[in-house]
CSV table of C-alpha atoms in Angstrom, one decimal:
chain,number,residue,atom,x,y,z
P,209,UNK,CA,47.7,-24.3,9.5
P,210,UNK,CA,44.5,-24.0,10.7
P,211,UNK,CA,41.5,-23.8,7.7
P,212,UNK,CA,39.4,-21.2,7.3
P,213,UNK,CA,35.7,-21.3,7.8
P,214,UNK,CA,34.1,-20.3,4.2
P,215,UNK,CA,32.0,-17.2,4.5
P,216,UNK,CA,30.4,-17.2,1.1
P,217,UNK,CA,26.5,-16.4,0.8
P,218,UNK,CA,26.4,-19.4,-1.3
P,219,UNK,CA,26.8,-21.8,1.6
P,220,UNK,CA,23.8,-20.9,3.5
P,221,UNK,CA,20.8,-22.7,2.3
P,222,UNK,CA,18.9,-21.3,-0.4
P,223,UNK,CA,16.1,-21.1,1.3
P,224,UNK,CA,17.7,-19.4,4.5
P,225,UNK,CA,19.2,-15.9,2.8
P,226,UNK,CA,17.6,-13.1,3.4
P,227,UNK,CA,15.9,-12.4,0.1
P,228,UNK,CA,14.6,-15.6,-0.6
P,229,UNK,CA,13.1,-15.4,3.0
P,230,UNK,CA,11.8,-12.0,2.2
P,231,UNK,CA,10.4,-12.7,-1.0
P,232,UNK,CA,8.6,-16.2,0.5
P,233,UNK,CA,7.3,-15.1,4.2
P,234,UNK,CA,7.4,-11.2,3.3
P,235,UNK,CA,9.9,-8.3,5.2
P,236,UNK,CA,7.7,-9.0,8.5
P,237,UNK,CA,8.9,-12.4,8.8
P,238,UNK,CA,12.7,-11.4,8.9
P,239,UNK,CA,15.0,-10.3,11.6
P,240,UNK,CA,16.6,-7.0,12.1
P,241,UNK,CA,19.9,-8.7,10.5
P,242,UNK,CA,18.0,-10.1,7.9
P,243,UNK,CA,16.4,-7.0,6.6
P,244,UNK,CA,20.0,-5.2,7.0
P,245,UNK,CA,22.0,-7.5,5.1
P,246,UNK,CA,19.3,-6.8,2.5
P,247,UNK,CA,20.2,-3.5,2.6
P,248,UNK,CA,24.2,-4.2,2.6
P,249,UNK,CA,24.0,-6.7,-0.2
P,250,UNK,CA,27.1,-8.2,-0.3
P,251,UNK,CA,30.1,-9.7,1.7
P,252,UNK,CA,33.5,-9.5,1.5
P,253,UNK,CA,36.3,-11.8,1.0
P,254,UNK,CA,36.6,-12.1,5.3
P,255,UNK,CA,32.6,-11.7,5.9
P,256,UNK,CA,29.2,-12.6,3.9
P,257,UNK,CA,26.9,-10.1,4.4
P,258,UNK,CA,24.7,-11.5,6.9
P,259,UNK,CA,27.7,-11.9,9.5
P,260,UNK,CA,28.6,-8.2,8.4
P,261,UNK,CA,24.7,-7.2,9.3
P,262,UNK,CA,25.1,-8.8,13.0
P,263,UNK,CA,28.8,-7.1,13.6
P,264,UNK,CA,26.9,-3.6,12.4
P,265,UNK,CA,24.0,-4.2,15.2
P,266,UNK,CA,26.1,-5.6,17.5
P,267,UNK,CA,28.3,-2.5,17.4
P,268,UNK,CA,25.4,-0.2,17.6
P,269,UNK,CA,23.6,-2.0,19.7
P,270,UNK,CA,20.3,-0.4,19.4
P,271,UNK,CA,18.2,0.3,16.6
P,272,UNK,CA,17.7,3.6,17.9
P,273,UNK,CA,20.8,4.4,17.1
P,274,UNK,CA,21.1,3.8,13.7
P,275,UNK,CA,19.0,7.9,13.9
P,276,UNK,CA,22.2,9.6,14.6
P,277,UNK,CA,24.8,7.2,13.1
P,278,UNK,CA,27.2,9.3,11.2
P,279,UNK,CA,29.2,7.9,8.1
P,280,UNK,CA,32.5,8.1,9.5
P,281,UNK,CA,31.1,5.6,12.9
P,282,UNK,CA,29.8,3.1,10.0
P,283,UNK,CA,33.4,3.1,7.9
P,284,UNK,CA,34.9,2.0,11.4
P,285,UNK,CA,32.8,-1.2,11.1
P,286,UNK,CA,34.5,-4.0,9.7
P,287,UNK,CA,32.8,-4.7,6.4
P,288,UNK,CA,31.6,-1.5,6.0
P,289,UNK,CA,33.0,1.0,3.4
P,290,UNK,CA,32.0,4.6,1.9
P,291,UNK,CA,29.4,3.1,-0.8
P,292,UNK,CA,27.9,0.7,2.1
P,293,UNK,CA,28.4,3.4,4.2
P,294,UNK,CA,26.3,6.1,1.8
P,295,UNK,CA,23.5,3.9,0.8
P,296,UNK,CA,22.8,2.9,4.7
P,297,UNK,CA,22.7,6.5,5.2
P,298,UNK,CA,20.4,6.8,2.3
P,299,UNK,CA,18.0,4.5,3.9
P,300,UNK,CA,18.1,5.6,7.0
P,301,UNK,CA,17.0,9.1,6.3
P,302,UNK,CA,14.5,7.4,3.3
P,303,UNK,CA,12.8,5.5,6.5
P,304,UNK,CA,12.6,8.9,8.6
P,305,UNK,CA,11.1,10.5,5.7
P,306,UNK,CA,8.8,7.7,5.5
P,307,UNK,CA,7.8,8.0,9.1
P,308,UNK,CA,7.5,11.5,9.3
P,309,UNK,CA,4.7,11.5,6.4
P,310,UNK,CA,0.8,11.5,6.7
P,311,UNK,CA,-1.8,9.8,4.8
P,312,UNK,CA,-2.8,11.7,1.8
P,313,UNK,CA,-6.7,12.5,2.6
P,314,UNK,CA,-9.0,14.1,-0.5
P,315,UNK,CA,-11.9,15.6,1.6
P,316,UNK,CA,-14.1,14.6,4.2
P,317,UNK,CA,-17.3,13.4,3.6
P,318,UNK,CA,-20.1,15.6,5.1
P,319,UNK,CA,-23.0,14.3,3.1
P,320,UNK,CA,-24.5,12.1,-0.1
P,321,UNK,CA,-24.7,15.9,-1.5
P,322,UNK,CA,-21.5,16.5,-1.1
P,323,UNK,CA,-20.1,13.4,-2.3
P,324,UNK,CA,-22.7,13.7,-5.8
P,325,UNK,CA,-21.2,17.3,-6.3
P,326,UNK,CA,-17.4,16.1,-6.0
P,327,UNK,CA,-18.0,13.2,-7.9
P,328,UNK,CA,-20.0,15.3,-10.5
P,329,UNK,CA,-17.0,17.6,-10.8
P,330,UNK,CA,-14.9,13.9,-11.3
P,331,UNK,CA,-17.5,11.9,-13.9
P,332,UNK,CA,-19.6,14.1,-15.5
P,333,UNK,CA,-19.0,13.9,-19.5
P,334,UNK,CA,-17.0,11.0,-19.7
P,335,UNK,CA,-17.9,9.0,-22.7
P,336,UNK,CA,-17.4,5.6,-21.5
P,337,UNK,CA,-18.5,4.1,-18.0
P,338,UNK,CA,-16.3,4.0,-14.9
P,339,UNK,CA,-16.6,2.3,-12.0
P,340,UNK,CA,-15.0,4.0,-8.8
P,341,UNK,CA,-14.5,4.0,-5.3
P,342,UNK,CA,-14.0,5.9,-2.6
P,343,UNK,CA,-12.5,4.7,0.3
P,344,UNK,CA,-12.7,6.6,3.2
P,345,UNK,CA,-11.4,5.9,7.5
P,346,UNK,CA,-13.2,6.0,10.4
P,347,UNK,CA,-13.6,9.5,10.4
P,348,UNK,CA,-15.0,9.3,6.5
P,349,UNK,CA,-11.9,11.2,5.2
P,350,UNK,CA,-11.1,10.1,1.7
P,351,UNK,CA,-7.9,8.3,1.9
P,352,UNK,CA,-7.9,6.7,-2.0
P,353,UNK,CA,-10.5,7.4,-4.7
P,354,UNK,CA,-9.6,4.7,-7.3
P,355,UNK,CA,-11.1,3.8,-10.7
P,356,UNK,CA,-11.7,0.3,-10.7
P,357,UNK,CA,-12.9,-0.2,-14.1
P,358,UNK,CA,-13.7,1.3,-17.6
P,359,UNK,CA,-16.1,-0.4,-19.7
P,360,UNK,CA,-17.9,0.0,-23.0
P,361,UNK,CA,-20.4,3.4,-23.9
P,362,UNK,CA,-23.2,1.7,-21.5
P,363,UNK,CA,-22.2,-1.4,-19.7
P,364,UNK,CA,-19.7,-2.1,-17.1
P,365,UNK,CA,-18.1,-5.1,-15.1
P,366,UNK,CA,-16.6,-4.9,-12.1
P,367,UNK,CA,-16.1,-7.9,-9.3
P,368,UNK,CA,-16.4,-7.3,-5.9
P,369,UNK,CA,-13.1,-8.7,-5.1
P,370,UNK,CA,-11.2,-5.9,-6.9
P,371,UNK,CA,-13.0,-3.7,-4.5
P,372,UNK,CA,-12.3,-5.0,-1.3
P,373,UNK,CA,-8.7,-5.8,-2.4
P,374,UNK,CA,-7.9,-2.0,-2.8
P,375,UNK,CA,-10.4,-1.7,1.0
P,376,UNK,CA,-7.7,-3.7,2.8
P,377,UNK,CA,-4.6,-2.4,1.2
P,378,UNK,CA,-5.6,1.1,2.3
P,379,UNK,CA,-7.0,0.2,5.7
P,380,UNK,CA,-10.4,1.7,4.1
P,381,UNK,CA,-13.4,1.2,7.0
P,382,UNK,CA,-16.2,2.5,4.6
P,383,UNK,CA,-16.3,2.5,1.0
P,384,UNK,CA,-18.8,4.7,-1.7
P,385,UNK,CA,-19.4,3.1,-4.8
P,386,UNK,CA,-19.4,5.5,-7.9
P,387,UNK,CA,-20.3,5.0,-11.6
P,388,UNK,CA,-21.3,7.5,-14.6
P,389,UNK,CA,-23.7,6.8,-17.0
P,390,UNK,CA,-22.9,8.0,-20.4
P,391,UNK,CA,-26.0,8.3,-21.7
P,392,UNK,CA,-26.4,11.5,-19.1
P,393,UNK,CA,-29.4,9.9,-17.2
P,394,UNK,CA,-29.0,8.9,-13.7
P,395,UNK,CA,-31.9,6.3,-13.3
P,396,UNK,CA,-30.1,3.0,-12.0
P,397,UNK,CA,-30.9,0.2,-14.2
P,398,UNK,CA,-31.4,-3.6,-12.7
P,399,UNK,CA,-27.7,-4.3,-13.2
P,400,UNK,CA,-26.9,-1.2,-11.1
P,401,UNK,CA,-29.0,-2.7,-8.0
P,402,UNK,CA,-28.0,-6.5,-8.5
P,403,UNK,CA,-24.1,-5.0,-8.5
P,404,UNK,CA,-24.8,-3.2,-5.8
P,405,UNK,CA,-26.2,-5.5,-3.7
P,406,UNK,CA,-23.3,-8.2,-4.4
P,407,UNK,CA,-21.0,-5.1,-3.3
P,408,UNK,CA,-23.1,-5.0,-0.3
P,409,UNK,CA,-23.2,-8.1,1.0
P,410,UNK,CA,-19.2,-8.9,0.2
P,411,UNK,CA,-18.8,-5.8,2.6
P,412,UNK,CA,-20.9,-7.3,5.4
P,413,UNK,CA,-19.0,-10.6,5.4
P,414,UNK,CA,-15.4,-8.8,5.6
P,415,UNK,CA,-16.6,-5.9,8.0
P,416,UNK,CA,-15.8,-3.3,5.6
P,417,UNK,CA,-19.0,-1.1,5.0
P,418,UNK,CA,-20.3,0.0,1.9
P,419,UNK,CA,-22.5,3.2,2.5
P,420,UNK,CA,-23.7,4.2,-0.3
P,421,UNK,CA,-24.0,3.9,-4.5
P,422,UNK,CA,-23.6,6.9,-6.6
P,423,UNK,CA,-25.0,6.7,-10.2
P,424,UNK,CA,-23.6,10.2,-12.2
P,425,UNK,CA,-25.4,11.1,-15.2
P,426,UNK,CA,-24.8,14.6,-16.5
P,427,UNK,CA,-24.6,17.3,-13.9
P,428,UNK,CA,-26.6,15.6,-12.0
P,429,UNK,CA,-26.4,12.6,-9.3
P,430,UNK,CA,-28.3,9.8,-7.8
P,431,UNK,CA,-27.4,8.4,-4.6
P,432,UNK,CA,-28.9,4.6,-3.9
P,433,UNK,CA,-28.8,5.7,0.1
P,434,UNK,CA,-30.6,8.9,-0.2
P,435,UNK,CA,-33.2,7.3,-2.2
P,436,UNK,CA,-33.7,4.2,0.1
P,437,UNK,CA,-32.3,1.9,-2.7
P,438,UNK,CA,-30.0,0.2,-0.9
């Protein structure tokens, strides 16, 4: 009697399966079977999963076609049943979704003015001191305002690297530093400029501009740029 070749998971090296390879290289280092078999999650008792992935793209034969796939063609499969089946479906229509979506934008910024207003309308009266930024694209539409930090009554700490982390996971091209002072004035202190300038010159080396501070007091704003401060 001829033996069996043993399909389970378990038998490919660790460091070969899809999630492992996902988790150490990231989703843009696997293949299209890879990232399916993710999806399918396990075998059965005749397939793993990852010779189950390459049957379903082999019989579809185009990614393109996994748009119009209906349920009933993915049941014919082999490996495939209704709850693989549904929550292929479920992706499918998640990533379409997904595509179909635009960036969320907050404004675009015409001016220093019109930042300091919108920013009054965001700071002004808070009792302790935040640090924000906005980050904007190439056309200077906001794509993420974030608060970066939230300090004590009057100081405030904030490292440059939390700032550009956030630039590059948005795909920011400029960014507008923002902080409040409490006390209601809007006169930037030496800790304001030295900040700024680390800020500043972090942004030069990475390519990621920084165009201007904002210092918010009470109903009123400052804005480092306007005033030739930075």
């Amino acid at each position: 009697m001829e033996k069996k070749t043993p399909t389970n998971i378990q038998l490919i090296p660790i460091d070969d399966r899809p999630r492992e390879r996902m988790e150490n290289y990231g989703p843009q280092a696997l293949a299209d079977h890879e990232l399916l078999a993710i999806l399918l999650r396990t075998g059965t008792r005749e397939q793993n999963v990852v010779d189950i992935s390459l049957g379903v793209l082999k019989e579809l034969e185009h990614l393109y076609h996994f748009r119009h796939v209906s349920m009933q063609e993915l049941m014919e499969i082999p490996g495939i049943g209704r709850v693989k089946a549904i929550e292929l479906l479920a992706a499918i229509e998640f990533g379409k979704r997904i595509a179909r979506s635009s960036q969320v934008k907050e404004g675009t910024v015409l001016s220093s003015s019109w930042v300091g207003n919108y920013l009054i309308k965001e700071m002004s009266g808070l009792t302790q001191e935040h640090v924000l930024a906005l980050y904007l694209n190439t056309k200077n539409e906001i794509i993420k305002k974030e608060t970066l930090f939230i300090g004590s009554l009057n100081t405030s700490v904030a490292h440059p690297r939390e700032i550009f982390k956030a630039a590059v996971r948005y795909s920011a091209a400029r960014i507008i530093l923002a902080h409040n002072h409490p006390s209601g004035s809007v006169e930037p202190s030496e800790a304001d400029f030295g900040f700024t300038r680390r800020v500043v010159d972090s942004g030069e080396m990475i390519g990621i501009e920084v165009i201007d501070h904002i210092i918010v007091g009470e109903n009123e704003y400052l804005s480092l740029r306007e005033e030739g401060l930075m």
